[in-house]
Amino acid sequence: MSARFEEIDWQPTPIGEISLRRRRDPVSGEDVYEVKLGDEFLMSSLFTTGETALAELALAELPDTGLDVAVGGLGLGYTAQAALDDRRVRSLTVIDALAEVIGWHRRHLVPLGARLTSDARCRLVHGDFFALAADPGGLDPSEPGRRFHVILLDVDHSPRHVLHPRHAALYRPAGLRALAGHLRPGGVFALWSNDPPDEEFTTALTEVFAHAAAHVVDFDNPLRGGTSANTVYLAGTAPVTP
C-alpha cells in the first residue's frame, strides 16, 4: 500500500512551480494523482470523465479509419489514452509546453506513462501548442504543413479562464481560423472546458467552422457529492464535395 501522501516531483517552470502529488483516497483506498501549478490545482486522476469524453466525442464524428490525431495538453494522459483506445487512430501527436510533464510520462511517474510511451502510434512533443496553431507550419515541427483529422485541446480552464494571456487569441475567430487550417477537410476540432457552455465562444466557432455545438458532460463528484459537469465543444470543417 502506498503512503497516504507523497510529492512525487516538483519543478520550477516558465509559468510557475509545478508539482505532481499522489495521495490515498480515504474512501476507496485508491491512489489519486494530482497536478498543481503553484497553489492552483490543474488536474486530478479522480476526475477524468471530461478528458476521456473529449477524445471519444470528437472521434465519434468521423467514420474514417487511419486517423491522425493531435492533442494540445498532455497532463495525466487520459485524453491521449482515450484516443489510442480507438483502433482507427493511426497516429497521435501530443504537444505539451512543459518538458517536466512529458518527463513524468517517460519516467513512468504517472499511471498512464508506460502505456503512452510504449504505443508506437504515440509521439510526445515538447512545444507551445498555441504558437504552433498560429503558425502556418502547423502543429508537427517535424513535418511542416501536416494536417490532422482531429485536433483536441485541453490546456486552459476555459476560453475565458486561460493559464496565460497569450492563449486568449486562439479562442477568437482569427485564432480559430488559423487552427482550422491544420485540419483535413471534414476534420474535427474539440475543446475541453471546465465552465458551462459559453454562447459567445460557440458563436465564434460557427464563424469559422461548418458546424459547432457544446456538449455538457456530467460526472460524479465524490468530493462535493452529487454531480459536476464539464463542457466539450465540437466543431467540424466542411468535407470535400464529391
C-alpha positions in Angstrom: 0.0 0.0 0.0 1.3 3.5 -0.9 1.9 6.2 1.6 -1.0 8.4 2.5 0.5 11.4 0.7 3.6 11.8 -1.4 5.0 14.7 -3.5 6.5 12.7 -6.4 8.1 15.6 -8.3 8.4 19.4 -8.1 9.9 21.6 -10.7 10.2 25.3 -11.5 8.8 26.1 -15.0 8.4 29.3 -17.1 4.8 29.5 -16.0 5.3 28.7 -12.3 6.2 25.9 -9.9 4.6 22.6 -11.0 4.2 19.6 -8.7 3.0 16.0 -9.1 1.4 14.5 -6.0 -0.1 11.2 -5.0 -2.5 10.7 -2.2 -4.5 7.7 -1.0 -8.3 8.3 -1.1 -9.7 7.6 2.4 -12.9 6.2 1.0 -11.8 4.0 -2.0 -8.3 3.3 -0.8 -7.0 4.0 -4.3 -4.2 6.3 -5.3 -5.2 9.7 -6.6 -2.7 11.6 -8.7 -2.9 15.4 -8.7 -1.0 18.2 -10.6 -0.7 21.7 -9.1 0.6 24.9 -10.7 1.7 27.0 -7.7 -1.3 26.8 -5.3 -3.8 26.0 -8.1 -5.0 22.5 -8.9 -4.7 21.8 -12.6 -5.9 18.2 -12.8 -6.7 15.1 -10.8 -7.0 11.4 -11.7 -10.2 11.5 -9.6 -11.9 13.4 -12.4 -11.2 12.0 -15.9 -14.7 11.7 -17.5 -14.5 15.0 -19.3 -10.9 14.4 -20.6 -12.0 11.0 -21.9 -15.2 12.3 -23.5 -13.1 15.0 -25.3 -11.5 12.3 -27.4 -14.5 9.9 -27.7 -17.0 12.6 -28.8 -14.6 14.0 -31.4 -13.7 10.6 -32.9 -17.3 9.6 -33.0 -17.8 12.4 -35.6 -15.6 10.6 -38.1 -16.3 7.4 -39.9 -12.8 7.0 -41.4 -10.0 4.7 -40.5 -6.4 5.6 -40.4 -7.0 8.8 -38.4 -4.2 11.2 -37.5 -4.9 13.0 -34.2 -3.2 15.9 -32.5 -3.7 16.7 -28.8 -2.8 20.0 -27.2 -2.0 19.3 -23.5 -0.7 16.0 -22.2 -1.5 16.3 -18.4 -2.0 12.9 -16.9 -2.7 11.4 -20.3 -6.3 10.5 -20.1 -7.3 12.3 -23.4 -4.4 10.7 -25.2 -5.2 7.2 -23.9 -8.8 7.6 -24.9 -7.7 8.4 -28.4 -5.3 5.4 -28.6 -8.2 3.2 -27.4 -9.8 3.9 -30.7 -8.1 1.4 -33.1 -9.0 3.7 -36.1 -6.3 6.1 -34.8 -3.2 5.7 -36.9 -1.0 8.3 -35.2 -1.2 10.5 -32.1 0.9 13.7 -31.7 0.7 15.1 -28.2 2.0 18.6 -27.6 2.9 20.0 -24.2 4.7 23.2 -23.3 6.2 21.7 -20.2 9.1 19.3 -20.6 8.6 18.3 -17.0 5.1 16.8 -17.7 6.5 14.8 -20.6 9.3 13.6 -18.4 6.7 12.3 -15.8 5.3 10.0 -18.5 8.7 8.9 -19.9 9.9 8.1 -16.3 6.6 6.3 -15.7 5.8 8.5 -12.7 2.1 8.7 -13.6 -0.3 5.8 -14.1 -0.6 6.1 -17.9 3.1 6.9 -18.6 4.1 3.4 -19.6 1.1 2.8 -21.8 1.5 6.0 -23.7 5.3 5.8 -24.2 5.1 2.1 -25.3 2.5 2.7 -28.0 4.2 3.1 -31.3 1.4 5.3 -32.6 2.0 7.9 -29.9 4.6 10.7 -30.0 5.1 13.2 -27.2 6.3 16.6 -28.5 7.7 19.4 -26.3 6.3 22.7 -27.8 3.9 25.6 -27.4 0.6 24.4 -28.9 -0.8 27.9 -29.2 2.3 29.2 -31.0 2.2 26.2 -33.4 -1.5 26.6 -34.0 -1.0 30.2 -35.1 2.0 29.2 -37.4 1.3 28.3 -41.0 3.8 25.5 -40.5 1.4 23.7 -38.2 1.3 21.5 -35.2 4.0 19.0 -36.1 7.5 20.6 -36.1 8.9 17.5 -37.8 6.5 17.8 -40.8 5.6 21.4 -41.7 2.2 21.7 -43.2 0.9 18.4 -41.9 -2.9 18.3 -41.4 -4.9 16.2 -39.0 -8.3 14.5 -38.9 -8.8 15.6 -35.3 -7.3 18.3 -33.1 -8.1 18.0 -29.3 -7.3 20.8 -26.9 -7.2 20.6 -23.1 -4.9 23.2 -21.6 -6.9 26.2 -20.3 -9.7 26.0 -17.7 -12.0 27.5 -20.4 -11.9 30.0 -23.3 -12.4 32.8 -20.7 -10.1 31.4 -18.0 -6.7 30.9 -19.6 -3.4 29.9 -18.0 -1.5 32.5 -19.9 -2.8 35.7 -21.6 -1.2 34.8 -24.9 -3.6 31.8 -25.1 -6.6 34.0 -25.4 -6.1 34.8 -29.1 -6.8 31.2 -30.2 -10.4 31.4 -28.9 -11.2 34.3 -31.2 -12.3 33.9 -34.8 -8.8 34.7 -36.2 -7.1 32.2 -33.9 -9.7 29.5 -34.7 -9.4 30.1 -38.4 -5.6 29.5 -38.2 -6.2 26.4 -36.2 -8.8 25.1 -38.7 -6.2 25.4 -41.4 -4.4 22.5 -39.7 -7.4 20.2 -40.1 -8.1 18.0 -43.1 -11.4 18.6 -45.0 -14.2 17.2 -42.8 -11.9 17.2 -39.8 -12.9 18.0 -36.2 -11.7 20.3 -33.5 -12.7 19.6 -29.9 -12.1 21.6 -26.8 -12.5 20.7 -23.1 -13.8 23.4 -20.7 -14.4 23.5 -17.0 -17.1 26.2 -17.4 -20.7 25.8 -18.6 -21.4 26.3 -22.4 -20.4 29.8 -23.5 -22.7 31.2 -26.2 -20.1 33.8 -27.2 -17.4 31.1 -27.8 -19.9 28.9 -29.7 -20.7 31.8 -31.9 -17.0 32.3 -32.6 -16.8 28.7 -33.6 -19.7 28.9 -36.0 -18.0 31.9 -37.7 -15.1 29.6 -38.7 -16.4 26.0 -38.9 -19.1 24.5 -40.9 -20.9 23.4 -37.7 -20.3 23.6 -34.0 -22.0 22.6 -30.7 -21.4 22.5 -27.0 -21.9 19.2 -25.2 -22.3 19.0 -21.4 -20.5 16.0 -19.8 -21.8 15.1 -16.3 -19.8 13.1 -13.8 -20.0 12.0 -10.2 -18.1 14.3 -7.8 -17.1 12.3 -4.7 -15.6 15.4 -3.1 -18.6 17.7 -3.3 -21.3 15.0 -3.6 -23.7 14.8 -6.4 -22.6 15.5 -10.0 -20.5 18.1 -11.7 -20.1 18.9 -15.3 -17.5 19.9 -18.0 -18.2 21.2 -21.5 -16.8 19.7 -24.7 -17.1 21.9 -27.8 -17.1 20.1 -31.1 -16.6 22.0 -34.4 -16.2 20.5 -37.8 -14.8 21.6 -41.1 -16.7 21.1 -44.4 -15.9 17.9 -46.1 -14.7 17.8 -49.7 -17.6 18.0 -52.1 -17.6 14.9 -54.5 
